[in-house]
Tab-separated table of C-alpha atoms and ligand atoms in Angstrom:
chain	number	residue	atom	x	y	z
A	1134	MET	CA	68.255	75.766	108.983
A	1135	GLN	CA	68.234	74.558	112.694
A	1136	GLN	CA	65.745	71.828	111.962
A	1137	TRP	CA	68.168	70.551	109.032
A	1138	SER	CA	71.017	70.716	111.342
A	1139	ARG	CA	69.143	68.835	114.097
A	1140	GLN	CA	68.319	66.142	111.500
A	1141	GLN	CA	71.877	65.766	110.239
A	1142	LYS	CA	73.299	65.580	113.714
A	1143	ALA	CA	70.653	62.995	114.746
A	1144	ALA	CA	71.929	60.804	111.660
A	1145	GLY	CA	75.434	61.260	113.191
A	1146	ARG	CA	76.854	63.698	110.623
A	1147	ARG	CA	79.458	66.277	111.670
A	1148	ILE	CA	78.747	69.925	110.563
A	1149	ALA	CA	81.549	72.180	109.621
A	1150	PHE	CA	80.654	75.936	109.585
A	1151	VAL	CA	82.215	78.949	107.954
A	1152	PRO	CA	80.551	82.354	108.899
A	1153	THR	CA	81.167	85.141	106.471
A	1154	MET	CA	79.785	88.500	105.232
A	1155	GLY	CA	80.003	87.282	101.673
A	1156	PHE	CA	81.794	88.787	98.528
A	1157	LEU	CA	83.898	85.638	98.666
A	1158	HIS	CA	87.511	85.720	98.020
A	1159	ARG	CA	90.400	83.004	98.256
A	1160	GLY	CA	90.645	83.872	102.040
A	1161	HIS	CA	87.046	82.619	102.415
A	1162	LEU	CA	87.591	79.820	100.081
A	1163	SER	CA	90.603	78.572	102.214
A	1164	LEU	CA	88.294	78.310	105.260
A	1165	LEU	CA	85.726	76.354	103.127
A	1166	GLU	CA	88.462	73.934	101.904
A	1167	GLU	CA	89.431	73.277	105.434
A	1168	GLY	CA	85.797	73.003	106.493
A	1169	ARG	CA	85.174	70.430	103.598
A	1170	LYS	CA	87.986	68.287	104.983
A	1171	ASN	CA	86.846	68.493	108.733
A	1172	GLY	CA	83.019	67.796	108.371
A	1173	ASP	CA	80.511	65.498	106.703
A	1174	LEU	CA	78.474	68.680	105.878
A	1175	LEU	CA	79.640	72.137	105.140
A	1176	VAL	CA	77.503	75.184	105.828
A	1177	LEU	CA	78.419	78.665	104.746
A	1178	SER	CA	76.756	81.632	106.286
A	1179	ILE	CA	76.540	85.022	104.315
A	1180	PHE	CA	75.138	87.775	106.372
A	1181	VAL	CA	76.175	91.531	106.401
A	1182	ASN	CA	75.536	92.115	109.931
A	1183	PRO	CA	74.278	95.495	110.604
A	1184	ALA	CA	75.010	95.169	114.415
A	1185	GLN	CA	78.807	95.200	113.893
A	1186	PHE	CA	78.952	98.339	111.846
A	1187	GLY	CA	79.099	101.767	113.601
A	1188	VAL	CA	77.224	104.836	112.719
A	1189	GLY	CA	78.935	106.321	109.580
A	1190	GLU	CA	80.696	103.121	108.788
A	1191	ASP	CA	80.233	101.133	105.490
A	1192	TYR	CA	77.220	98.965	106.178
A	1193	GLU	CA	75.261	100.274	103.029
A	1194	ASP	CA	78.277	100.186	100.785
A	1195	TYR	CA	79.677	96.773	101.854
A	1196	PRO	CA	80.198	94.858	98.621
A	1197	ARG	CA	77.526	92.126	98.027
A	1198	ASP	CA	77.169	89.544	95.231
A	1199	LEU	CA	75.113	86.670	96.287
A	1200	LYS	CA	75.167	84.985	92.911
A	1201	ALA	CA	78.801	85.008	92.459
A	1202	ASP	CA	79.091	83.707	95.985
A	1203	GLY	CA	76.628	80.917	95.274
A	1204	ALA	CA	78.655	79.694	92.271
A	1205	LEU	CA	81.844	79.820	94.306
A	1206	ALA	CA	80.397	78.219	97.172
A	1207	GLU	CA	79.008	75.236	94.868
A	1208	LYS	CA	82.511	74.594	93.582
A	1209	ALA	CA	83.849	74.736	97.109
A	1210	GLY	CA	81.535	71.726	97.981
A	1211	VAL	CA	79.278	73.736	100.321
A	1212	ASP	CA	76.147	71.777	101.160
A	1213	VAL	CA	74.116	74.745	102.463
A	1214	ILE	CA	74.337	78.373	102.312
A	1215	PHE	CA	72.434	80.176	105.175
A	1216	ALA	CA	71.881	83.841	104.141
A	1217	PRO	CA	69.160	85.419	106.316
A	1218	SER	CA	67.868	88.922	106.105
A	1219	ALA	CA	68.600	91.635	108.759
A	1220	GLY	CA	64.989	91.370	109.582
A	1221	GLN	CA	65.082	87.595	110.267
A	1222	MET	CA	68.210	87.873	112.501
A	1223	TYR	CA	66.934	91.106	114.325
A	1224	PRO	CA	63.218	90.989	114.254
A	1225	ARG	CA	61.080	93.679	116.037
A	1226	GLY	CA	61.625	93.533	119.731
A	1227	TYR	CA	65.065	91.912	119.408
A	1228	ALA	CA	66.812	92.789	122.825
A	1229	THR	CA	69.563	90.346	123.617
A	1230	TRP	CA	73.290	91.134	123.159
A	1231	VAL	CA	76.367	89.116	123.856
A	1232	ASP	CA	79.213	91.184	125.121
A	1233	VAL	CA	82.815	89.873	125.774
A	1234	GLU	CA	84.660	92.131	128.152
A	1235	GLY	CA	88.151	93.301	128.200
A	1236	ILE	CA	89.816	92.218	125.017
A	1237	THR	CA	87.002	93.867	123.042
A	1238	GLU	CA	87.974	97.289	124.264
A	1239	LEU	CA	91.543	97.285	122.613
A	1240	LEU	CA	92.812	97.689	119.172
A	1241	CYS	CA	89.809	97.460	116.725
A	1242	GLY	CA	87.322	97.667	119.685
A	1243	ALA	CA	88.872	101.066	120.681
A	1244	SER	CA	88.363	102.532	117.119
A	1245	ARG	CA	85.126	100.776	116.657
A	1246	PRO	CA	83.002	100.877	119.817
A	1247	GLY	CA	80.288	98.286	119.887
A	1248	HIS	CA	81.788	96.489	116.790
A	1249	PHE	CA	82.814	93.453	118.664
A	1250	ARG	CA	79.304	93.237	120.627
A	1251	GLY	CA	77.660	92.891	117.111
A	1252	VAL	CA	80.083	90.211	116.047
A	1253	THR	CA	79.602	88.084	119.210
A	1254	THR	CA	75.961	88.452	119.179
A	1255	VAL	CA	75.654	87.369	115.483
A	1256	VAL	CA	78.250	84.523	115.846
A	1257	SER	CA	76.560	83.175	118.909
A	1258	LYS	CA	73.126	83.445	117.043
A	1259	LEU	CA	74.651	81.681	114.036
A	1260	PHE	CA	75.942	78.995	116.142
A	1261	ASN	CA	72.676	78.353	117.818
A	1262	ILE	CA	71.055	78.151	114.385
A	1263	VAL	CA	73.597	76.163	112.406
A	1264	LEU	CA	74.609	73.943	115.412
A	1265	PRO	CA	78.141	73.352	114.137
A	1266	ASP	CA	80.601	70.864	115.521
A	1267	ILE	CA	83.664	72.933	114.218
A	1268	ALA	CA	83.704	76.630	112.990
A	1269	PHE	CA	86.479	78.174	110.891
A	1270	PHE	CA	87.786	81.638	111.191
A	1271	GLY	CA	90.552	83.560	109.597
A	1272	ASN	CA	93.781	85.007	111.411
A	1273	LYS	CA	93.244	87.925	109.250
A	1274	ASP	CA	90.772	89.135	111.891
A	1275	PHE	CA	92.999	88.179	114.606
A	1276	GLN	CA	91.146	90.010	117.536
A	1277	GLN	CA	87.928	88.710	116.403
A	1278	LEU	CA	89.140	85.281	116.561
A	1279	ALA	CA	90.526	85.859	120.082
A	1280	VAL	CA	87.291	87.284	121.065
A	1281	ILE	CA	85.153	84.303	119.565
A	1282	ARG	CA	87.509	81.897	121.204
A	1283	ARG	CA	86.782	83.659	124.593
A	1284	MET	CA	83.187	83.587	123.929
A	1285	ALA	CA	82.965	79.960	123.155
A	1286	LEU	CA	84.919	79.105	126.195
A	1287	ASP	CA	83.108	81.186	128.569
A	1288	GLN	CA	79.878	80.245	127.390
A	1289	ASN	CA	80.539	76.531	127.092
A	1290	MET	CA	79.674	76.480	123.524
A	1291	PRO	CA	79.810	72.968	122.237
A	1292	LEU	CA	82.030	73.164	119.246
A	1293	GLU	CA	85.674	73.557	118.115
A	1294	ILE	CA	86.904	76.966	116.941
A	1295	VAL	CA	89.773	76.871	114.293
A	1296	GLY	CA	91.759	79.728	113.226
A	1297	LEU	CA	93.562	79.565	109.762
A	1298	PRO	CA	96.507	81.515	108.136
A	1299	ILE	CA	95.852	84.797	106.307
A	1300	VAL	CA	95.696	84.302	102.504
A	1301	ARG	CA	97.543	87.020	100.522
A	1302	GLU	CA	97.898	88.485	97.023
A	1303	THR	CA	101.216	87.752	95.420
A	1304	ASP	CA	102.514	91.073	96.337
A	1305	GLY	CA	101.642	90.578	100.042
A	1306	LEU	CA	98.403	92.333	100.594
A	1307	ALA	CA	95.919	90.377	102.747
A	1308	LEU	CA	92.797	89.460	100.817
A	1309	SER	CA	89.757	91.483	102.049
A	1310	SER	CA	86.322	92.250	100.581
A	1311	ARG	CA	87.097	95.913	101.440
A	1312	ASN	CA	90.117	95.908	99.194
A	1313	SER	CA	87.401	96.605	96.379
A	1314	TYR	CA	87.150	100.147	97.743
A	1315	LEU	CA	90.703	101.002	96.954
A	1316	SER	CA	91.727	103.237	94.009
A	1317	ALA	CA	94.706	102.169	91.948
A	1318	GLU	CA	96.890	104.482	93.900
A	1319	GLN	CA	95.574	103.297	97.242
A	1320	ARG	CA	96.009	99.709	96.172
A	1321	ILE	CA	99.731	100.571	95.778
A	1322	GLN	CA	99.808	102.237	99.223
A	1323	ALA	CA	98.060	99.272	100.800
A	1324	LEU	CA	101.283	97.347	100.348
A	1325	THR	CA	102.465	99.490	103.416
A	1326	LEU	CA	100.669	97.024	105.720
A	1327	SER	CA	102.333	93.661	104.656
A	1328	GLN	CA	105.533	95.546	104.282
A	1329	SER	CA	105.473	96.825	107.803
A	1330	LEU	CA	104.968	93.294	109.011
A	1331	ALA	CA	107.918	92.084	106.973
A	1332	ALA	CA	110.077	95.039	108.305
A	1333	ALA	CA	109.157	94.162	111.950
A	1334	ARG	CA	109.976	90.569	111.423
A	1335	GLN	CA	113.329	91.475	109.928
A	1336	LEU	CA	114.207	93.636	112.783
A	1337	VAL	CA	113.267	90.841	115.130
A	1338	SER	CA	115.282	88.437	113.167
A	1339	GLU	CA	118.246	90.662	113.481
A	1340	GLY	CA	117.806	90.587	117.245
A	1341	MET	CA	115.813	93.518	118.082
A	1342	GLY	CA	113.419	92.562	120.898
A	1343	ASP	CA	112.282	95.873	122.252
A	1344	SER	CA	108.768	96.567	121.283
A	1345	ALA	CA	109.013	100.334	121.437
A	1346	GLN	CA	112.096	100.387	119.292
A	1347	ILE	CA	110.435	98.088	116.722
A	1348	LEU	CA	107.264	100.039	116.593
A	1349	GLY	CA	109.162	103.393	116.292
A	1350	ALA	CA	111.039	102.068	113.352
A	1351	VAL	CA	107.870	100.580	111.615
A	1352	ARG	CA	105.948	103.668	112.421
A	1353	ALA	CA	108.678	105.810	110.846
A	1354	LEU	CA	108.613	103.598	107.716
A	1355	ILE	CA	105.036	104.053	107.140
A	1356	GLU	CA	104.934	107.765	107.920
A	1357	VAL	CA	107.409	108.604	105.066
A	1358	ASN	CA	104.430	108.126	102.662
A	1359	PRO	CA	101.938	110.810	102.750
A	1360	GLY	CA	98.729	108.299	101.993
A	1361	PRO	CA	98.516	105.759	104.776
A	1362	ARG	CA	97.257	106.949	108.123
A	1363	ILE	CA	97.923	104.667	111.108
A	1364	ASP	CA	94.965	103.849	113.328
A	1365	TYR	CA	96.962	101.515	115.684
A	1366	LEU	CA	100.387	99.690	115.510
A	1367	GLN	CA	100.944	97.437	118.578
A	1368	ILE	CA	102.763	94.320	119.711
A	1369	CYS	CA	100.428	92.238	121.776
A	1370	HIS	CA	100.404	88.912	123.388
A	1371	GLN	CA	98.458	86.388	121.087
A	1372	PHE	CA	95.781	85.507	123.747
A	1373	SER	CA	95.353	88.426	126.110
A	1374	LEU	CA	96.074	91.167	123.444
A	1375	GLN	CA	97.788	92.939	126.174
A	1376	ASN	CA	100.773	95.161	124.986
A	1377	GLN	CA	104.203	93.512	125.219
A	1378	PRO	CA	107.146	95.469	126.113
A	1379	GLN	CA	109.575	92.723	124.970
A	1380	VAL	CA	108.965	90.460	121.915
A	1381	ASP	CA	108.678	86.609	122.624
A	1382	ALA	CA	107.148	83.665	120.800
A	1383	ASP	CA	103.486	84.843	121.629
A	1384	SER	CA	104.069	88.259	120.146
A	1385	VAL	CA	101.815	89.488	117.334
A	1386	LEU	CA	102.204	92.742	115.477
A	1387	LEU	CA	98.672	94.152	114.731
A	1388	LEU	CA	98.037	97.160	112.693
A	1389	ALA	CA	95.207	99.054	111.246
A	1390	VAL	CA	95.828	101.793	108.581
A	1391	TYR	CA	93.365	104.133	106.836
A	1392	LEU	CA	93.723	104.661	103.070
A	1393	GLY	CA	91.349	107.572	102.446
A	1394	LYS	CA	88.166	106.316	104.174
A	1395	THR	CA	89.030	102.694	103.757
A	1396	ARG	CA	90.405	101.042	106.891
A	1397	LEU	CA	92.516	97.896	106.392
A	1398	ILE	CA	93.927	95.535	109.088
A	1399	ASP	CA	96.825	92.938	109.057
A	1400	ASN	CA	98.889	91.057	111.541
A	1401	CYS	CA	101.620	88.666	111.912
A	1402	PHE	CA	103.563	86.694	114.661
A	1403	LEU	CA	107.034	88.090	115.057
A	1404	LEU	CA	108.756	84.834	116.214
A	1405	PRO	CA	109.964	82.328	114.845
A	1406	GLU	CA	109.709	84.481	111.705
A	1407	ALA	CA	107.571	83.523	108.750
A	1408	VAL	CA	106.888	79.937	109.824
A	1409	ARG	CA	104.422	81.110	112.420
A	1410	CYS	CA	103.075	84.058	110.276
A	1411	GLU	CA	102.085	81.548	107.503
A	1412	GLY	CA	100.556	79.179	110.112
B	226	LIG	P1	84.366	88.513	106.482
B	226	LIG	O1	83.518	87.961	105.303
B	226	LIG	O2	85.335	89.591	106.204
B	226	LIG	O3	83.637	88.735	107.695
B	226	LIG	O4	85.319	87.267	106.732
B	226	LIG	C1	84.789	85.927	107.132
B	226	LIG	C2	85.936	85.010	107.424
B	226	LIG	O5	86.906	84.938	106.539
B	226	LIG	C3	86.585	85.540	108.801
B	226	LIG	O6	86.980	84.617	109.723
B	226	LIG	C4	87.892	86.251	108.165
B	226	LIG	O7	88.924	86.272	109.230
B	226	LIG	C5	88.091	85.358	107.191
B	226	LIG	N1	89.096	86.024	106.198
B	226	LIG	C6	88.887	87.241	105.688
B	226	LIG	N2	89.964	87.502	104.866
B	226	LIG	C7	90.875	86.499	104.940
B	226	LIG	C8	92.194	86.241	104.487
B	226	LIG	N3	92.707	87.151	103.685
B	226	LIG	N4	92.643	85.094	104.720
B	226	LIG	C9	92.086	84.250	105.575
B	226	LIG	N5	90.774	84.455	106.004
B	226	LIG	C10	90.207	85.544	105.829
Protein backbone atom coordinates (compact mmCIF):
# COMPACT_ATOMS: atom_id res chain seq x y z
CA MET A 1 0.00 0.00 0.00
CA GLN A 2 2.73 2.42 1.00
CA GLN A 3 4.75 1.69 -2.11
CA TRP A 4 1.71 2.35 -4.34
CA SER A 5 1.03 5.62 -2.53
CA ARG A 6 4.66 6.72 -2.87
CA GLN A 7 4.55 6.05 -6.62
CA GLN A 8 1.29 7.97 -7.05
CA LYS A 9 2.58 10.93 -5.08
CA ALA A 10 5.83 10.95 -7.04
CA ALA A 11 3.67 11.22 -10.18
CA GLY A 12 2.03 14.30 -8.63
CA ARG A 13 -1.30 12.69 -7.74
CA ARG A 14 -3.28 13.76 -4.70
CA ILE A 15 -4.57 10.95 -2.46
CA ALA A 16 -7.91 11.27 -0.64
CA PHE A 17 -8.51 8.79 2.18
CA VAL A 18 -11.56 7.50 4.06
CA PRO A 19 -10.80 5.21 7.00
CA THR A 20 -13.68 2.96 8.16
CA MET A 21 -14.48 -0.27 9.95
CA GLY A 22 -16.56 -1.39 6.96
CA PHE A 23 -20.19 -2.56 6.76
CA LEU A 24 -20.64 0.52 4.62
CA HIS A 25 -23.75 2.67 4.75
CA ARG A 26 -24.75 6.05 3.29
CA GLY A 27 -22.76 7.84 6.01
CA HIS A 28 -19.55 6.21 4.76
CA LEU A 29 -20.61 6.81 1.15
CA SER A 30 -20.98 10.55 1.81
CA LEU A 31 -17.33 10.60 2.91
CA LEU A 32 -16.29 8.68 -0.21
CA GLU A 33 -18.25 11.06 -2.43
CA GLU A 34 -16.44 14.04 -0.94
CA GLY A 35 -13.14 12.16 -1.16
CA ARG A 36 -13.74 11.46 -4.84
CA LYS A 37 -14.16 15.20 -5.46
CA ASN A 38 -11.05 16.16 -3.52
CA GLY A 39 -8.38 13.82 -4.76
CA ASP A 40 -6.99 12.29 -7.93
CA LEU A 41 -7.11 8.93 -6.20
CA LEU A 42 -9.45 7.64 -3.50
CA VAL A 43 -8.37 5.09 -0.90
CA LEU A 44 -10.82 3.39 1.46
CA SER A 45 -9.56 1.41 4.45
CA ILE A 46 -11.68 -1.28 6.06
CA PHE A 47 -10.30 -2.50 9.34
CA VAL A 48 -12.17 -3.51 12.48
CA ASN A 49 -9.51 -2.34 14.85
CA PRO A 50 -9.24 -4.62 17.91
CA ALA A 51 -7.22 -1.97 19.78
CA GLN A 52 -10.19 0.37 20.08
CA PHE A 53 -12.58 -2.19 21.59
CA GLY A 54 -12.59 -2.73 25.34
CA VAL A 55 -12.88 -6.08 27.11
CA GLY A 56 -16.49 -7.27 26.81
CA GLU A 57 -17.26 -4.89 23.93
CA ASP A 58 -18.49 -5.99 20.50
CA TYR A 59 -15.22 -6.64 18.58
CA GLU A 60 -16.21 -10.23 17.71
CA ASP A 61 -19.83 -9.35 16.91
CA TYR A 62 -19.09 -6.17 14.94
CA PRO A 63 -20.83 -6.56 11.54
CA ARG A 64 -18.55 -7.37 8.61
CA ASP A 65 -19.38 -7.79 4.91
CA LEU A 66 -16.32 -7.27 2.75
CA LYS A 67 -18.09 -8.49 -0.40
CA ALA A 68 -20.93 -5.96 -0.17
CA ASP A 69 -18.43 -3.25 0.83
CA GLY A 70 -16.36 -4.01 -2.26
CA ALA A 71 -19.36 -3.56 -4.55
CA LEU A 72 -20.36 -0.27 -2.88
CA ALA A 73 -16.78 1.00 -2.97
CA GLU A 74 -16.49 0.27 -6.68
CA LYS A 75 -19.71 2.20 -7.35
CA ALA A 76 -18.35 5.08 -5.25
CA GLY A 77 -15.25 5.29 -7.43
CA VAL A 78 -12.77 3.97 -4.87
CA ASP A 79 -9.38 3.22 -6.46
CA VAL A 80 -7.94 1.07 -3.70
CA ILE A 81 -9.44 -0.73 -0.71
CA PHE A 82 -6.87 -1.30 2.01
CA ALA A 83 -8.18 -4.08 4.26
CA PRO A 84 -5.36 -5.47 6.39
CA SER A 85 -5.70 -8.25 8.95
CA ALA A 86 -5.30 -7.60 12.67
CA GLY A 87 -2.06 -9.61 12.55
CA GLN A 88 -0.65 -7.38 9.81
CA MET A 89 -1.46 -4.21 11.73
CA TYR A 90 -0.36 -5.54 15.14
CA PRO A 91 2.27 -8.23 14.53
CA ARG A 92 3.99 -10.07 17.36
CA GLY A 93 6.10 -7.63 19.34
CA TYR A 94 3.98 -4.59 18.50
CA ALA A 95 4.62 -2.03 21.26
CA THR A 96 3.92 1.54 20.11
CA TRP A 97 0.84 3.54 21.07
CA VAL A 98 -0.31 7.02 20.19
CA ASP A 99 -2.08 8.72 23.07
CA VAL A 100 -3.77 12.13 22.93
CA GLU A 101 -4.24 13.48 26.46
CA GLY A 102 -7.13 15.45 27.97
CA ILE A 103 -9.98 15.41 25.46
CA THR A 104 -9.78 11.62 25.23
CA GLU A 105 -10.69 11.27 28.90
CA LEU A 106 -14.15 12.88 28.61
CA LEU A 107 -17.47 11.69 27.16
CA CYS A 108 -16.90 8.41 25.23
CA GLY A 109 -13.38 8.25 26.68
CA ALA A 110 -14.79 8.11 30.21
CA SER A 111 -17.14 5.24 29.33
CA ARG A 112 -14.65 3.42 27.11
CA PRO A 113 -11.17 3.66 28.68
CA GLY A 114 -8.43 3.04 26.11
CA HIS A 115 -10.83 3.45 23.17
CA PHE A 116 -9.25 6.61 21.80
CA ARG A 117 -5.74 5.29 22.29
CA GLY A 118 -6.74 2.49 19.95
CA VAL A 119 -8.28 4.95 17.49
CA THR A 120 -5.32 7.35 17.38
CA THR A 121 -2.84 4.50 17.14
CA VAL A 122 -4.59 2.89 14.18
CA VAL A 123 -5.34 6.18 12.41
CA SER A 124 -1.72 7.32 12.67
CA LYS A 125 -0.60 3.91 11.35
CA LEU A 126 -3.10 4.20 8.48
CA PHE A 127 -1.87 7.70 7.67
CA ASN A 128 1.71 6.41 7.58
CA ILE A 129 0.72 3.54 5.31
CA VAL A 130 -1.69 5.30 2.94
CA LEU A 131 0.17 8.66 2.89
CA PRO A 132 -2.99 10.68 2.19
CA ASP A 133 -3.05 14.38 1.33
CA ILE A 134 -6.56 14.70 2.72
CA ALA A 135 -8.65 12.45 5.00
CA PHE A 136 -12.41 12.50 5.64
CA PHE A 137 -14.23 11.77 8.90
CA GLY A 138 -17.87 12.06 9.97
CA ASN A 139 -19.20 14.49 12.56
CA LYS A 140 -21.17 11.48 13.77
CA ASP A 141 -18.13 10.56 15.88
CA PHE A 142 -17.64 14.13 16.96
CA GLN A 143 -15.14 13.46 19.75
CA GLN A 144 -13.15 11.12 17.51
CA LEU A 145 -12.83 13.90 14.93
CA ALA A 146 -11.69 16.39 17.59
CA VAL A 147 -9.12 13.88 18.87
CA ILE A 148 -7.80 13.16 15.37
CA ARG A 149 -7.53 16.86 14.58
CA ARG A 150 -5.56 17.31 17.83
CA MET A 151 -3.26 14.40 16.97
CA ALA A 152 -2.62 15.60 13.41
CA LEU A 153 -1.85 19.12 14.63
CA ASP A 154 0.34 18.05 17.56
CA GLN A 155 2.26 15.54 15.47
CA ASN A 156 2.70 17.81 12.43
CA MET A 157 1.04 15.23 10.22
CA PRO A 158 1.27 16.50 6.63
CA LEU A 159 -2.38 16.17 5.61
CA GLU A 160 -5.71 17.95 5.79
CA ILE A 161 -8.45 16.57 8.05
CA VAL A 162 -12.03 17.21 6.93
CA GLY A 163 -15.18 16.64 9.01
CA LEU A 164 -18.50 16.04 7.22
CA PRO A 165 -22.16 16.23 8.32
CA ILE A 166 -24.05 13.35 9.92
CA VAL A 167 -26.13 11.32 7.46
CA ARG A 168 -29.49 10.27 8.90
CA GLU A 169 -32.43 8.00 8.13
CA THR A 170 -35.57 9.90 7.11
CA ASP A 171 -36.91 9.57 10.66
CA GLY A 172 -33.76 11.18 12.10
CA LEU A 173 -31.72 8.20 13.31
CA ALA A 174 -28.03 8.74 12.53
CA LEU A 175 -26.75 5.92 10.31
CA SER A 176 -24.41 3.54 12.13
CA SER A 177 -23.16 0.02 11.48
CA ARG A 178 -24.29 -0.72 15.05
CA ASN A 179 -27.94 0.04 14.16
CA SER A 180 -27.99 -3.52 12.81
CA TYR A 181 -27.92 -4.76 16.44
CA LEU A 182 -31.29 -3.13 17.24
CA SER A 183 -34.52 -5.12 17.66
CA ALA A 184 -37.68 -3.63 16.08
CA GLU A 185 -38.64 -2.18 19.45
CA GLN A 186 -35.18 -0.74 20.08
CA ARG A 187 -35.15 0.76 16.58
CA ILE A 188 -38.20 2.84 17.60
CA GLN A 189 -36.61 3.71 20.95
CA ALA A 190 -33.45 4.80 19.12
CA LEU A 191 -35.34 7.84 17.86
CA THR A 192 -34.83 9.19 21.38
CA LEU A 193 -31.36 10.35 20.34
CA SER A 194 -32.26 12.57 17.38
CA GLN A 195 -35.48 13.69 19.10
CA SER A 196 -33.44 14.84 22.11
CA LEU A 197 -31.20 16.89 19.85
CA ALA A 198 -34.24 18.43 18.17
CA ALA A 199 -35.84 19.22 21.55
CA ALA A 200 -32.65 20.91 22.77
CA ARG A 201 -32.38 22.98 19.60
CA GLN A 202 -36.01 23.98 19.98
CA LEU A 203 -35.40 25.15 23.57
CA VAL A 204 -32.37 27.14 22.47
CA SER A 205 -34.29 28.71 19.58
CA GLU A 206 -36.96 29.76 22.12
CA GLY A 207 -34.28 31.61 24.06
CA MET A 208 -33.12 29.10 26.68
CA GLY A 209 -29.35 29.43 27.11
CA ASP A 210 -28.61 27.81 30.46
CA SER A 211 -27.03 24.42 29.80
CA ALA A 212 -28.18 22.83 33.07
CA GLN A 213 -31.77 23.82 32.32
CA ILE A 214 -31.61 22.48 28.76
CA LEU A 215 -29.96 19.23 29.84
CA GLY A 216 -32.50 18.79 32.66
CA ALA A 217 -35.39 19.15 30.22
CA VAL A 218 -33.86 16.76 27.67
CA ARG A 219 -33.00 14.22 30.37
CA ALA A 220 -36.60 14.29 31.63
CA LEU A 221 -37.82 13.72 28.08
CA ILE A 222 -35.56 10.68 27.63
CA GLU A 223 -36.36 9.22 31.03
CA VAL A 224 -40.13 9.05 30.47
CA ASN A 225 -39.37 6.00 28.31
CA PRO A 226 -38.29 2.86 30.15
CA GLY A 227 -36.01 1.60 27.31
CA PRO A 228 -33.16 4.04 26.70
CA ARG A 229 -30.47 4.46 29.38
CA ILE A 230 -28.36 7.61 29.23
CA ASP A 231 -24.58 7.11 29.32
CA TYR A 232 -23.84 10.82 28.98
CA LEU A 233 -25.67 13.96 27.94
CA GLN A 234 -23.52 17.09 27.82
CA ILE A 235 -23.17 20.50 26.23
CA CYS A 236 -19.54 21.04 25.27
CA HIS A 237 -17.31 23.44 23.37
CA GLN A 238 -16.73 22.07 19.87
CA PHE A 239 -12.91 22.08 20.12
CA SER A 240 -11.96 21.71 23.80
CA LEU A 241 -14.98 19.48 24.56
CA GLN A 242 -15.16 21.18 27.96
CA ASN A 243 -18.63 21.56 29.51
CA GLN A 244 -20.23 24.90 28.78
CA PRO A 245 -22.54 26.41 31.41
CA GLN A 246 -24.05 28.74 28.81
CA VAL A 247 -24.86 27.96 25.17
CA ASP A 248 -23.04 29.85 22.42
CA ALA A 249 -22.18 29.31 18.75
CA ASP A 250 -19.48 26.76 19.68
CA SER A 251 -21.86 24.61 21.74
CA VAL A 252 -22.45 21.01 20.77
CA LEU A 253 -24.89 18.73 22.52
CA LEU A 254 -23.37 15.26 22.72
CA LEU A 255 -25.13 12.17 23.95
CA ALA A 256 -24.61 8.44 24.28
CA VAL A 257 -27.53 6.16 25.04
CA TYR A 258 -27.77 2.42 25.72
CA LEU A 259 -30.60 0.44 24.19
CA GLY A 260 -30.12 -2.94 25.80
CA LYS A 261 -26.45 -3.72 25.19
CA THR A 262 -26.21 -1.45 22.14
CA ARG A 263 -24.64 1.94 22.75
CA LEU A 264 -25.52 4.68 20.26
CA ILE A 265 -24.09 8.19 20.00
CA ASP A 266 -25.32 11.37 18.37
CA ASN A 267 -24.61 15.09 18.52
CA CYS A 268 -25.60 18.44 17.13
CA PHE A 269 -24.59 22.07 17.23
CA LEU A 270 -27.16 24.08 19.20
CA LEU A 271 -26.72 27.40 17.36
CA PRO A 272 -27.60 28.66 14.86
CA GLU A 273 -30.15 25.90 14.73
CA ALA A 274 -30.33 23.29 12.01
CA VAL A 275 -28.01 25.05 9.60
CA ARG A 276 -24.91 24.24 11.65
CA CYS A 277 -26.29 20.84 12.60
CA GLU A 278 -26.50 19.75 9.01
CA GLY A 279 -23.13 21.23 8.26
P1 LIG B 1 -16.88 3.58 11.31
O1 LIG B 1 -16.86 2.61 10.19
O2 LIG B 1 -18.11 3.52 12.15
O3 LIG B 1 -15.61 3.58 12.11
O4 LIG B 1 -16.95 5.02 10.65
C1 LIG B 1 -16.03 5.42 9.66
C2 LIG B 1 -16.23 6.87 9.37
O5 LIG B 1 -17.58 7.10 8.92
C3 LIG B 1 -16.05 7.78 10.61
O6 LIG B 1 -15.35 8.95 10.23
C4 LIG B 1 -17.46 8.07 11.02
O7 LIG B 1 -17.59 9.30 11.73
C5 LIG B 1 -18.15 8.13 9.68
N1 LIG B 1 -19.59 7.92 9.85
C6 LIG B 1 -20.19 6.89 10.50
N2 LIG B 1 -21.53 7.08 10.51
C7 LIG B 1 -21.78 8.24 9.85
C8 LIG B 1 -22.96 8.98 9.54
N3 LIG B 1 -24.17 8.56 9.89
N4 LIG B 1 -22.82 10.14 8.86
C9 LIG B 1 -21.60 10.58 8.49
N5 LIG B 1 -20.44 9.94 8.76
C10 LIG B 1 -20.53 8.78 9.44
